[in-house]
Amino acid sequence: MDAESAKVERSPDLIIGYGNSLRRDDGLGHWLAEEIDQENWPGVAVLSVHQLTPDLALAIAAVERVFFLDARADWQPGMPLVTIQPLAAELSHFQLDHYSSPGTLLALAQRLYDRTPSAWLVAIAAQDFEFGEDLSPLAQEAKRQAKAMIRQQLGLRV
């Protein structure tokens, strides 16, 4: 077992940040997850990935709560968390592709490991998806707000 897997197994909460860190605001989920990981929040395991893949179902099944962090052009800063339910219907058409949705991963965790944690999408407002690694001012503010919202949901001091 690698150190990352061991940390997930010992943590009740999991944060999965995803996005393309080379496409400016699209990397918001990735960058926020990295920031949270550096702060070592108690009881929280963090995975920062380029995209959601089926192998994440094992880590998801090992925790009580999971937060998916993603950049969204159709979102506004300060909007609430969105509860995610397993999308079992998607499993009937499921292929082992390079990308899965949060709902599909929850359904996969249920089907394979008989466990489904509570789950939320933290959609972070974004506007610039051009090539580059820096964030737009809107994305920087949205990242700050999303981080505070996650801390509050976890019951951690802000």
Coordinates of N, CA and C in Angstrom, one line a residue:
M1 N 0.9 -1.2 0.0 CA 0.0 0.0 0.0 C 0.9 1.2 0.0
D2 N 0.6 2.2 -0.9 CA 1.4 3.4 -0.9 C 0.9 4.4 0.1
A3 N 1.7 5.4 0.4 CA 1.4 6.4 1.4 C 0.1 7.1 1.2
E4 N -0.2 7.4 -0.1 CA -1.5 8.1 -0.5 C -2.7 7.2 -0.1
S5 N -2.6 5.9 -0.4 CA -3.7 5.0 -0.1 C -3.9 4.9 1.4
A6 N -2.8 4.8 2.1 CA -2.9 4.7 3.5 C -3.5 5.9 4.2
K7 N -3.2 7.1 3.7 CA -3.8 8.3 4.2 C -5.3 8.3 4.0
V8 N -5.7 7.9 2.8 CA -7.2 7.9 2.5 C -7.9 6.9 3.4
E9 N -7.3 5.7 3.7 CA -7.9 4.7 4.5 C -8.0 5.2 6.0
R10 N -7.2 6.1 6.4 CA -7.2 6.6 7.8 C -8.0 7.9 8.0
S11 N -8.6 8.4 6.9 CA -9.3 9.6 6.9 C -10.8 9.5 6.7
P12 N -11.6 10.2 7.5 CA -13.0 10.1 7.2 C -13.5 10.9 6.0
D13 N -12.7 11.9 5.7 CA -13.1 12.8 4.6 C -12.0 12.8 3.5
L14 N -12.6 12.9 2.2 CA -11.7 12.9 1.1 C -12.1 14.1 0.2
I15 N -11.0 14.8 -0.3 CA -11.2 15.9 -1.2 C -10.5 15.5 -2.5
I16 N -11.3 15.5 -3.6 CA -10.7 15.2 -4.9 C -10.8 16.4 -5.8
G17 N -9.7 17.1 -6.1 CA -9.7 18.2 -7.0 C -9.2 17.8 -8.3
Y18 N -9.9 18.2 -9.3 CA -9.5 17.8 -10.7 C -9.7 19.0 -11.7
G19 N -8.9 18.9 -12.7 CA -8.9 19.9 -13.8 C -7.5 20.0 -14.4
N20 N -7.5 20.7 -15.6 CA -6.2 20.8 -16.3 C -5.5 22.0 -15.8
S21 N -4.4 21.8 -15.1 CA -3.6 22.9 -14.5 C -2.9 23.7 -15.6
L22 N -2.9 23.3 -16.8 CA -2.3 24.1 -17.9 C -3.2 24.9 -18.7
R23 N -4.5 24.9 -18.3 CA -5.6 25.7 -18.9 C -6.2 26.7 -18.0
R24 N -5.3 27.5 -17.4 CA -5.7 28.6 -16.4 C -6.8 28.2 -15.4
D25 N -7.9 28.8 -15.5 CA -9.0 28.5 -14.5 C -9.5 27.1 -14.5
D26 N -9.3 26.3 -15.5 CA -9.7 24.9 -15.5 C -8.9 24.2 -14.4
G27 N -7.8 24.6 -14.0 CA -7.0 24.0 -13.0 C -7.4 24.3 -11.6
L28 N -8.5 25.0 -11.4 CA -9.0 25.4 -10.1 C -9.1 24.3 -9.1
G29 N -9.8 23.2 -9.4 CA -10.0 22.1 -8.5 C -8.6 21.5 -8.1
H30 N -7.8 21.3 -9.1 CA -6.4 20.8 -8.9 C -5.6 21.7 -7.9
W31 N -5.6 23.0 -8.2 CA -4.8 23.9 -7.4 C -5.4 24.0 -6.0
L32 N -6.7 24.1 -5.8 CA -7.3 24.2 -4.5 C -7.0 22.9 -3.7
A33 N -7.1 21.7 -4.3 CA -6.7 20.5 -3.6 C -5.3 20.5 -3.2
E34 N -4.4 21.0 -4.0 CA -3.0 21.0 -3.7 C -2.8 22.0 -2.5
E35 N -3.4 23.1 -2.5 CA -3.3 24.1 -1.4 C -3.8 23.4 -0.1
I36 N -5.0 22.8 -0.1 CA -5.5 22.1 1.1 C -4.6 21.0 1.6
D37 N -4.0 20.3 0.6 CA -3.1 19.2 1.0 C -1.9 19.7 1.7
Q38 N -1.4 20.9 1.3 CA -0.2 21.5 1.9 C -0.5 22.0 3.3
E39 N -1.8 22.3 3.6 CA -2.2 22.7 4.9 C -2.5 21.6 5.9
N40 N -2.5 20.3 5.4 CA -2.7 19.2 6.3 C -3.9 19.3 7.2
W41 N -5.1 19.5 6.6 CA -6.3 19.6 7.4 C -6.5 18.3 8.1
P42 N -6.8 18.3 9.4 CA -7.0 17.1 10.2 C -8.2 16.2 9.7
G43 N -7.9 14.9 9.5 CA -8.9 14.0 9.1 C -9.3 14.0 7.7
V44 N -8.5 14.7 6.8 CA -8.9 14.9 5.4 C -7.7 14.4 4.6
A45 N -8.1 13.5 3.7 CA -7.2 13.0 2.6 C -7.5 13.8 1.4
V46 N -6.4 14.1 0.6 CA -6.6 14.9 -0.6 C -6.0 14.2 -1.8
L47 N -6.7 14.2 -2.9 CA -6.2 13.7 -4.2 C -6.4 14.8 -5.2
S48 N -5.3 15.1 -5.9 CA -5.3 16.1 -6.9 C -5.0 15.4 -8.2
V49 N -6.0 15.4 -9.1 CA -5.9 14.6 -10.4 C -6.3 15.4 -11.6
H50 N -5.8 15.0 -12.7 CA -6.1 15.7 -14.0 C -7.5 15.5 -14.4
Q51 N -8.0 14.3 -14.2 CA -9.4 14.0 -14.5 C -9.9 12.8 -13.6
L52 N -11.2 12.6 -13.5 CA -11.8 11.6 -12.7 C -11.7 10.3 -13.5
T53 N -11.2 9.3 -12.8 CA -11.0 7.9 -13.5 C -11.6 6.9 -12.6
P54 N -12.0 5.7 -13.2 CA -12.6 4.7 -12.4 C -11.8 4.2 -11.2
D55 N -10.5 4.2 -11.2 CA -9.7 3.7 -10.1 C -10.0 4.5 -8.8
L56 N -10.5 5.7 -8.9 CA -10.8 6.5 -7.7 C -12.0 5.9 -6.9
A57 N -12.7 5.0 -7.4 CA -13.8 4.4 -6.7 C -13.4 3.7 -5.4
L58 N -12.2 3.1 -5.3 CA -11.7 2.5 -4.1 C -11.5 3.5 -3.0
A59 N -10.9 4.6 -3.3 CA -10.6 5.7 -2.4 C -11.9 6.3 -1.9
I60 N -12.9 6.4 -2.8 CA -14.2 7.0 -2.4 C -14.9 6.1 -1.5
A61 N -14.8 4.8 -1.7 CA -15.5 3.8 -0.9 C -14.9 3.7 0.5
A62 N -13.7 4.2 0.7 CA -13.0 4.1 2.0 C -13.3 5.2 3.0
V63 N -14.1 6.3 2.5 CA -14.3 7.4 3.4 C -15.8 7.6 3.7
E64 N -16.1 8.5 4.6 CA -17.5 8.9 5.0 C -18.1 10.0 4.2
R65 N -17.2 11.0 3.8 CA -17.6 12.1 3.0 C -16.6 12.4 1.9
V66 N -17.0 12.8 0.7 CA -16.1 13.1 -0.3 C -16.6 14.4 -1.0
F67 N -15.6 15.3 -1.3 CA -15.9 16.6 -1.9 C -15.1 16.6 -3.3
F68 N -15.9 16.8 -4.4 CA -15.3 16.9 -5.7 C -15.1 18.4 -6.0
L69 N -13.9 18.8 -6.3 CA -13.6 20.2 -6.7 C -13.4 20.4 -8.1
D70 N -14.2 21.2 -8.8 CA -14.1 21.4 -10.2 C -14.4 22.8 -10.6
A71 N -13.7 23.3 -11.7 CA -14.0 24.7 -12.2 C -15.2 24.6 -13.1
R72 N -16.0 25.6 -13.1 CA -17.2 25.7 -13.9 C -17.5 27.1 -14.4
A73 N -17.6 27.2 -15.7 CA -17.9 28.5 -16.3 C -19.3 29.0 -16.0
D74 N -20.2 28.1 -15.7 CA -21.6 28.5 -15.5 C -21.9 28.7 -14.0
W75 N -20.9 29.0 -13.2 CA -21.1 29.1 -11.8 C -20.7 30.5 -11.3
Q76 N -21.2 30.9 -10.2 CA -20.9 32.2 -9.6 C -20.2 32.0 -8.3
P77 N -19.3 32.9 -7.9 CA -18.7 32.8 -6.6 C -19.7 32.8 -5.5
G78 N -19.5 32.0 -4.4 CA -20.4 32.0 -3.3 C -21.6 31.1 -3.4
M79 N -21.7 30.4 -4.5 CA -22.9 29.5 -4.7 C -22.7 28.2 -3.8
P80 N -23.8 27.6 -3.3 CA -23.7 26.5 -2.3 C -23.1 25.2 -2.9
L81 N -22.8 24.3 -2.1 CA -22.3 23.0 -2.5 C -23.5 22.3 -3.1
V82 N -23.2 21.4 -4.0 CA -24.3 20.6 -4.7 C -24.1 19.2 -4.2
T83 N -25.2 18.6 -3.7 CA -25.1 17.2 -3.2 C -25.1 16.3 -4.5
I84 N -24.3 15.3 -4.4 CA -24.2 14.3 -5.5 C -24.8 13.0 -5.1
Q85 N -25.5 12.4 -6.0 CA -26.1 11.1 -5.7 C -25.4 10.1 -6.7
P86 N -25.3 8.8 -6.4 CA -24.8 7.8 -7.3 C -25.7 7.8 -8.6
L87 N -25.1 7.7 -9.7 CA -25.9 7.7 -11.0 C -25.8 6.2 -11.5
A88 N -26.6 5.4 -10.9 CA -26.5 3.9 -11.3 C -26.9 3.7 -12.8
A89 N -27.8 4.6 -13.3 CA -28.1 4.4 -14.7 C -26.9 4.6 -15.6
E90 N -26.0 5.4 -15.2 CA -24.8 5.6 -16.0 C -23.9 4.3 -16.1
L91 N -24.0 3.4 -15.0 CA -23.2 2.2 -15.0 C -23.6 1.2 -16.1
S92 N -24.9 1.3 -16.5 CA -25.3 0.4 -17.6 C -24.6 0.7 -18.9
H93 N -24.1 1.9 -19.1 CA -23.4 2.3 -20.3 C -21.9 2.5 -19.9
F94 N -21.5 2.1 -18.7 CA -20.2 2.5 -18.2 C -19.1 1.7 -19.0
Q95 N -18.1 2.5 -19.4 CA -16.9 1.9 -20.0 C -15.7 2.4 -19.2
L96 N -14.7 1.6 -19.2 CA -13.5 2.0 -18.5 C -12.7 3.1 -19.3
D97 N -13.3 4.2 -19.4 CA -12.7 5.3 -20.1 C -11.7 6.1 -19.2
H98 N -11.2 7.2 -19.8 CA -10.3 8.0 -19.1 C -11.0 9.0 -18.2
Y99 N -12.3 9.1 -18.3 CA -13.0 10.1 -17.5 C -14.3 9.6 -17.0
S100 N -14.6 9.9 -15.8 CA -15.9 9.5 -15.2 C -16.5 10.7 -14.5
S101 N -17.8 10.7 -14.2 CA -18.4 11.8 -13.5 C -18.4 11.5 -12.0
P102 N -18.6 12.4 -11.1 CA -18.7 12.1 -9.7 C -19.8 11.1 -9.4
G103 N -20.9 11.3 -10.0 CA -22.1 10.4 -9.8 C -21.8 9.0 -10.2
T104 N -21.1 8.8 -11.3 CA -20.7 7.5 -11.8 C -19.7 6.8 -10.9
L105 N -18.7 7.6 -10.3 CA -17.8 7.1 -9.4 C -18.4 6.6 -8.1
L106 N -19.4 7.4 -7.6 CA -20.2 7.0 -6.5 C -20.9 5.6 -6.7
A107 N -21.6 5.5 -7.9 CA -22.3 4.3 -8.2 C -21.3 3.1 -8.4
L108 N -20.1 3.4 -8.9 CA -19.1 2.3 -9.0 C -18.6 1.9 -7.6
A109 N -18.4 2.9 -6.7 CA -18.0 2.5 -5.3 C -19.1 1.7 -4.7
Q110 N -20.3 2.0 -4.9 CA -21.4 1.2 -4.3 C -21.5 -0.2 -4.9
R111 N -21.3 -0.3 -6.2 CA -21.4 -1.6 -6.9 C -20.2 -2.5 -6.5
L112 N -19.0 -1.9 -6.5 CA -17.8 -2.7 -6.3 C -17.5 -3.0 -4.8
Y113 N -17.8 -2.0 -4.0 CA -17.3 -2.1 -2.6 C -18.5 -2.0 -1.6
D114 N -19.7 -1.9 -2.1 CA -20.9 -1.8 -1.2 C -20.8 -0.6 -0.2
R115 N -20.2 0.5 -0.7 CA -20.1 1.7 0.2 C -20.3 2.9 -0.7
T116 N -21.1 3.8 -0.2 CA -21.3 5.1 -0.9 C -21.2 6.2 0.2
P117 N -20.2 7.0 0.2 CA -20.1 8.1 1.1 C -21.1 9.3 0.8
S118 N -21.3 10.2 1.7 CA -22.0 11.4 1.3 C -21.1 12.2 0.4
A119 N -21.6 12.8 -0.6 CA -20.8 13.5 -1.6 C -21.3 14.8 -2.0
W120 N -20.4 15.7 -2.3 CA -20.7 17.1 -2.8 C -19.8 17.5 -3.9
L121 N -20.4 18.2 -4.8 CA -19.6 18.9 -5.9 C -19.4 20.3 -5.4
V122 N -18.1 20.7 -5.4 CA -17.8 22.1 -5.1 C -17.4 22.7 -6.5
A123 N -18.4 23.3 -7.1 CA -18.2 23.9 -8.4 C -17.7 25.3 -8.2
I124 N -16.5 25.6 -8.7 CA -15.8 26.8 -8.5 C -15.9 27.7 -9.7
A125 N -16.4 28.9 -9.6 CA -16.6 29.8 -10.7 C -15.3 30.1 -11.4
A126 N -15.3 30.0 -12.8 CA -14.2 30.1 -13.6 C -14.6 30.9 -14.9
Q127 N -13.6 31.5 -15.5 CA -14.0 32.2 -16.8 C -12.9 32.1 -17.9
D128 N -11.7 31.8 -17.5 CA -10.6 31.8 -18.5 C -10.0 30.4 -18.6
F129 N -10.2 29.8 -19.8 CA -9.7 28.4 -20.0 C -8.6 28.4 -21.1
E130 N -8.0 29.5 -21.3 CA -6.9 29.6 -22.3 C -5.7 28.9 -21.7
F131 N -4.6 28.7 -22.5 CA -3.4 28.1 -22.1 C -2.7 29.0 -21.1
G132 N -2.2 28.4 -20.0 CA -1.5 29.2 -19.0 C -1.7 28.5 -17.6
E133 N -1.0 29.0 -16.6 CA -1.1 28.4 -15.3 C -1.6 29.4 -14.2
D134 N -1.8 30.6 -14.6 CA -2.3 31.5 -13.6 C -3.8 31.6 -13.6
L135 N -4.4 32.1 -12.5 CA -5.8 32.1 -12.4 C -6.3 33.5 -12.6
S136 N -7.5 33.7 -13.2 CA -8.2 35.0 -13.4 C -8.6 35.5 -12.0
P137 N -8.8 36.8 -11.9 CA -9.2 37.4 -10.6 C -10.5 36.8 -10.1
L138 N -11.5 36.5 -11.0 CA -12.7 35.8 -10.6 C -12.4 34.5 -9.9
A139 N -11.5 33.7 -10.6 CA -11.2 32.3 -10.1 C -10.5 32.4 -8.8
Q140 N -9.6 33.4 -8.6 CA -8.9 33.5 -7.3 C -9.8 33.7 -6.2
E141 N -10.8 34.6 -6.4 CA -11.8 34.9 -5.4 C -12.7 33.7 -5.1
A142 N -13.1 33.1 -6.2 CA -14.0 31.9 -6.1 C -13.3 30.7 -5.3
K143 N -12.0 30.6 -5.6 CA -11.2 29.6 -4.9 C -11.1 29.9 -3.4
R144 N -10.9 31.1 -3.0 CA -10.9 31.5 -1.6 C -12.2 31.2 -1.0
Q145 N -13.3 31.5 -1.6 CA -14.7 31.3 -1.1 C -15.0 29.8 -1.0
A146 N -14.6 29.0 -2.0 CA -14.8 27.6 -2.0 C -14.0 26.9 -0.8
K147 N -12.8 27.4 -0.6 CA -12.0 26.8 0.5 C -12.7 27.1 1.8
A148 N -13.2 28.3 2.0 CA -13.9 28.6 3.3 C -15.1 27.8 3.5
M149 N -15.8 27.6 2.4 CA -17.1 26.8 2.4 C -16.8 25.3 2.8
I150 N -15.7 24.8 2.2 CA -15.3 23.4 2.5 C -14.9 23.3 4.0
R151 N -14.1 24.2 4.5 CA -13.7 24.2 5.9 C -14.9 24.2 6.8
Q152 N -15.9 25.0 6.5 CA -17.1 25.2 7.3 C -17.9 23.8 7.2
Q153 N -18.0 23.2 6.1 CA -18.8 22.0 5.9 C -18.1 20.9 6.7
L154 N -16.8 20.9 6.8 CA -16.0 19.9 7.6 C -16.0 20.2 9.1
G155 N -16.5 21.4 9.4 CA -16.4 21.8 10.9 C -15.1 22.2 11.3
L156 N -14.2 22.7 10.4 CA -12.9 23.1 10.8 C -12.9 24.6 11.0
R157 N -12.1 25.1 11.8 CA -12.0 26.6 12.1 C -11.5 27.3 10.8
V158 N -12.2 28.4 10.5 CA -11.8 29.1 9.2 C -10.6 30.0 9.5

